[in-house]
Amino acid sequence: MAEVIIVESREAAGALVADAIVRLVRGNPEAVLGLATGSTPLPVYEALRARVGELDLSKVRGFALDEYVGIDPRHPESYRSVITREVVEPLGLDPRRVRVPDGSLDGIEHHGSDYEEAIGEAGGIDLQILGIGTDGHIGFNEPGSSFASITRVKTLTQQTRDDNARFFDSVDDVPMHCITQGLGTILRARHLVLLAFGEGKAAAVAGAVEGPVTASLPGSAIQLHPRASVVVDEAAASRLRFAEYYRYTYDNKPDWQVL
Ligand code: GLP
């Protein structure tokens, strides 16, 4: 099962995951990162930003998880814009090495397979950052997504559109469709790091970590992965049945065994 780490704050989570990324990039300056959008990964990017002086990230390659379909890439809430603003520019990544699924309608039927090919050519993703939706989605893999799925177009649930309405003027402006790495794509990454904060994520986290492995809760796919880390605050951990055991395990973790 996943290693569950319960931390005091978002900042502590960000620092912990940033440490893992720093170690990865020191070992391989051309490491391939799977980049997530949404509010959850922001503390990771902020913690990494504080470390750019000690680390050259210019050769790192990145693949975003998902994008809205039909959105103008220059729209401030397109994931292309978010990744540029929150990750590429502050961390000094080379924009030519960072891809976001192409959500433009022209040729949309090929954009998923092109993306899969690009990930394959880069040698696969070393560390995939993940958030989780309140309905248990990861990337934009809504309930019912196949565990074997690859990058493709999906329809967003009303719940996800409502959740994401805060980034737009109104819920009607939230696109109906998206293009997302599949659960199969995500499961091929070599290390999964899922973060979640706040009470609103507690049920999704409990389902993903301890619930049955089911397409009805796509985040539960992480239970099939040999190296998955889940970093949550107390509120997001509040419905975990074995929280005490996770704390005990982490408190007694050998020094040599890092995230
Ligand atoms: C969005 C993204 C997901 C993200 C999720 C949670 O729909 N496509 O990748 O994990 O919502 O968002 P947040 O981190 O803002 O709660």
CSV table of N, CA and C in Angstrom, one decimal, residues 45-102:
chain,number,residue,atom,x,y,z
A,45,TYR,N,5.7,23.7,-5.2
A,45,TYR,CA,6.3,24.6,-6.1
A,45,TYR,C,7.0,25.8,-5.4
A,46,GLU,N,6.3,26.2,-4.3
A,46,GLU,CA,6.8,27.4,-3.5
A,46,GLU,C,8.1,26.9,-2.8
A,47,ALA,N,8.1,25.7,-2.3
A,47,ALA,CA,9.3,25.2,-1.6
A,47,ALA,C,10.4,25.0,-2.5
A,48,LEU,N,10.1,24.6,-3.7
A,48,LEU,CA,11.2,24.3,-4.7
A,48,LEU,C,11.7,25.7,-5.2
A,49,ARG,N,10.9,26.7,-5.3
A,49,ARG,CA,11.3,28.0,-5.7
A,49,ARG,C,12.4,28.5,-4.7
A,50,ALA,N,12.2,28.3,-3.5
A,50,ALA,CA,13.1,28.8,-2.5
A,50,ALA,C,14.5,28.1,-2.6
A,51,ARG,N,14.5,27.0,-3.4
A,51,ARG,CA,15.8,26.2,-3.5
A,51,ARG,C,16.4,26.4,-4.9
A,52,VAL,N,15.8,27.2,-5.8
A,52,VAL,CA,16.4,27.2,-7.1
A,52,VAL,C,17.9,27.7,-7.1
A,53,GLY,N,18.3,28.5,-6.2
A,53,GLY,CA,19.7,28.9,-6.1
A,53,GLY,C,20.6,27.7,-6.0
A,54,GLU,N,20.2,26.7,-5.2
A,54,GLU,CA,21.1,25.6,-5.0
A,54,GLU,C,21.0,24.4,-6.0
A,55,LEU,N,20.0,24.7,-7.0
A,55,LEU,CA,19.7,23.6,-7.9
A,55,LEU,C,19.4,24.1,-9.2
A,56,ASP,N,20.0,23.4,-10.3
A,56,ASP,CA,19.7,23.9,-11.6
A,56,ASP,C,18.6,23.0,-12.2
A,57,LEU,N,17.4,23.6,-12.4
A,57,LEU,CA,16.3,22.8,-12.9
A,57,LEU,C,16.1,23.0,-14.4
A,58,SER,N,17.1,23.6,-15.1
A,58,SER,CA,16.8,24.0,-16.5
A,58,SER,C,16.8,22.8,-17.4
A,59,LYS,N,17.3,21.6,-17.0
A,59,LYS,CA,17.3,20.5,-17.9
A,59,LYS,C,16.2,19.5,-17.5
A,60,VAL,N,15.5,19.8,-16.5
A,60,VAL,CA,14.4,18.9,-16.0
A,60,VAL,C,13.3,18.9,-17.1
A,61,ARG,N,12.7,17.8,-17.3
A,61,ARG,CA,11.5,17.7,-18.3
A,61,ARG,C,10.2,17.6,-17.5
A,62,GLY,N,9.2,18.1,-18.0
A,62,GLY,CA,7.9,18.0,-17.3
A,62,GLY,C,6.7,17.7,-18.2
A,63,PHE,N,5.8,17.0,-17.7
A,63,PHE,CA,4.5,16.7,-18.4
A,63,PHE,C,3.4,17.0,-17.4
A,64,ALA,N,2.5,17.9,-17.8
A,64,ALA,CA,1.3,18.2,-17.0
A,64,ALA,C,0.4,17.0,-17.1
A,65,LEU,N,-0.5,16.9,-16.1
A,65,LEU,CA,-1.5,15.8,-16.1
A,65,LEU,C,-2.6,16.0,-17.1
A,66,ASP,N,-3.0,17.3,-17.2
A,66,ASP,CA,-4.3,17.5,-17.9
A,66,ASP,C,-4.5,18.9,-18.4
A,67,GLU,N,-5.5,19.1,-19.2
A,67,GLU,CA,-5.8,20.4,-19.7
A,67,GLU,C,-7.3,20.4,-20.1
A,68,TYR,N,-7.9,21.6,-20.1
A,68,TYR,CA,-9.3,21.7,-20.5
A,68,TYR,C,-9.3,21.7,-22.1
A,69,VAL,N,-10.4,21.1,-22.6
A,69,VAL,CA,-10.5,21.1,-24.1
A,69,VAL,C,-11.3,22.3,-24.5
A,70,GLY,N,-10.7,22.9,-25.6
A,70,GLY,CA,-11.4,24.1,-26.2
A,70,GLY,C,-11.1,25.4,-25.5
A,71,ILE,N,-10.3,25.4,-24.5
A,71,ILE,CA,-9.9,26.6,-23.8
A,71,ILE,C,-8.8,27.3,-24.6
A,72,ASP,N,-8.8,28.6,-24.6
A,72,ASP,CA,-7.7,29.3,-25.3
A,72,ASP,C,-6.5,29.1,-24.4
A,73,PRO,N,-5.4,28.6,-24.9
A,73,PRO,CA,-4.2,28.4,-24.1
A,73,PRO,C,-3.7,29.6,-23.4
A,74,ARG,N,-4.1,30.8,-23.9
A,74,ARG,CA,-3.7,32.1,-23.2
A,74,ARG,C,-4.6,32.5,-22.1
A,75,HIS,N,-5.7,31.8,-22.0
A,75,HIS,CA,-6.7,32.0,-20.9
A,75,HIS,C,-5.9,31.8,-19.6
A,76,PRO,N,-6.1,32.7,-18.6
A,76,PRO,CA,-5.2,32.6,-17.4
A,76,PRO,C,-5.5,31.3,-16.6
A,77,GLU,N,-6.6,30.6,-16.8
A,77,GLU,CA,-6.9,29.4,-16.1
A,77,GLU,C,-6.7,28.1,-17.0
A,78,SER,N,-6.2,28.3,-18.2
A,78,SER,CA,-5.8,27.1,-19.0
A,78,SER,C,-4.7,26.5,-18.2
A,79,TYR,N,-4.6,25.2,-18.2
A,79,TYR,CA,-3.5,24.6,-17.4
A,79,TYR,C,-2.1,24.9,-18.0
A,80,ARG,N,-2.1,25.2,-19.3
A,80,ARG,CA,-0.9,25.7,-20.0
A,80,ARG,C,-0.4,27.0,-19.3
A,81,SER,N,-1.4,27.9,-19.1
A,81,SER,CA,-1.0,29.2,-18.4
A,81,SER,C,-0.6,28.9,-16.9
A,82,VAL,N,-1.4,28.0,-16.3
A,82,VAL,CA,-1.1,27.8,-14.8
A,82,VAL,C,0.3,27.2,-14.7
A,83,ILE,N,0.6,26.2,-15.5
A,83,ILE,CA,1.9,25.6,-15.4
A,83,ILE,C,3.0,26.6,-15.7
A,84,THR,N,2.8,27.4,-16.7
A,84,THR,CA,3.8,28.4,-17.1
A,84,THR,C,4.0,29.4,-15.9
A,85,ARG,N,2.9,29.8,-15.3
A,85,ARG,CA,2.9,30.8,-14.2
A,85,ARG,C,3.5,30.3,-12.9
A,86,GLU,N,3.0,29.1,-12.5
A,86,GLU,CA,3.3,28.5,-11.2
A,86,GLU,C,4.6,27.7,-11.2
A,87,VAL,N,5.0,27.1,-12.4
A,87,VAL,CA,6.1,26.2,-12.3
A,87,VAL,C,7.2,26.6,-13.3
A,88,VAL,N,6.9,26.8,-14.5
A,88,VAL,CA,8.0,27.0,-15.5
A,88,VAL,C,8.8,28.3,-15.2
A,89,GLU,N,8.1,29.4,-15.0
A,89,GLU,CA,8.8,30.6,-14.8
A,89,GLU,C,9.5,30.7,-13.5
A,90,PRO,N,8.7,30.5,-12.4
A,90,PRO,CA,9.4,30.6,-11.1
A,90,PRO,C,10.5,29.6,-10.8
A,91,LEU,N,10.4,28.5,-11.4
A,91,LEU,CA,11.5,27.5,-11.2
A,91,LEU,C,12.6,27.5,-12.2
A,92,GLY,N,12.4,28.3,-13.2
A,92,GLY,CA,13.5,28.4,-14.3
A,92,GLY,C,13.5,27.2,-15.1
A,93,LEU,N,12.4,26.5,-15.4
A,93,LEU,CA,12.4,25.4,-16.3
A,93,LEU,C,12.5,25.9,-17.7
A,94,ASP,N,13.0,25.0,-18.6
A,94,ASP,CA,13.0,25.4,-20.0
A,94,ASP,C,11.6,25.1,-20.6
A,95,PRO,N,10.9,26.1,-21.1
A,95,PRO,CA,9.5,25.9,-21.6
A,95,PRO,C,9.5,24.8,-22.7
A,96,ARG,N,10.6,24.7,-23.4
A,96,ARG,CA,10.6,23.7,-24.5
A,96,ARG,C,10.6,22.3,-24.0
A,97,ARG,N,10.9,22.1,-22.7
A,97,ARG,CA,11.0,20.8,-22.1
A,97,ARG,C,9.8,20.4,-21.3
A,98,VAL,N,8.8,21.3,-21.2
A,98,VAL,CA,7.6,21.1,-20.4
A,98,VAL,C,6.4,21.0,-21.3
A,99,ARG,N,5.7,19.9,-21.3
A,99,ARG,CA,4.5,19.8,-22.1
A,99,ARG,C,3.2,19.7,-21.3
A,100,VAL,N,2.2,20.2,-21.9
A,100,VAL,CA,0.9,20.2,-21.4
A,100,VAL,C,0.0,19.5,-22.5
A,101,PRO,N,-0.9,18.6,-22.1
A,101,PRO,CA,-1.7,18.0,-23.2
A,101,PRO,C,-2.4,19.1,-24.0
A,102,ASP,N,-2.5,18.9,-25.3
A,102,ASP,CA,-3.0,19.9,-26.2
A,102,ASP,C,-4.5,19.8,-26.2
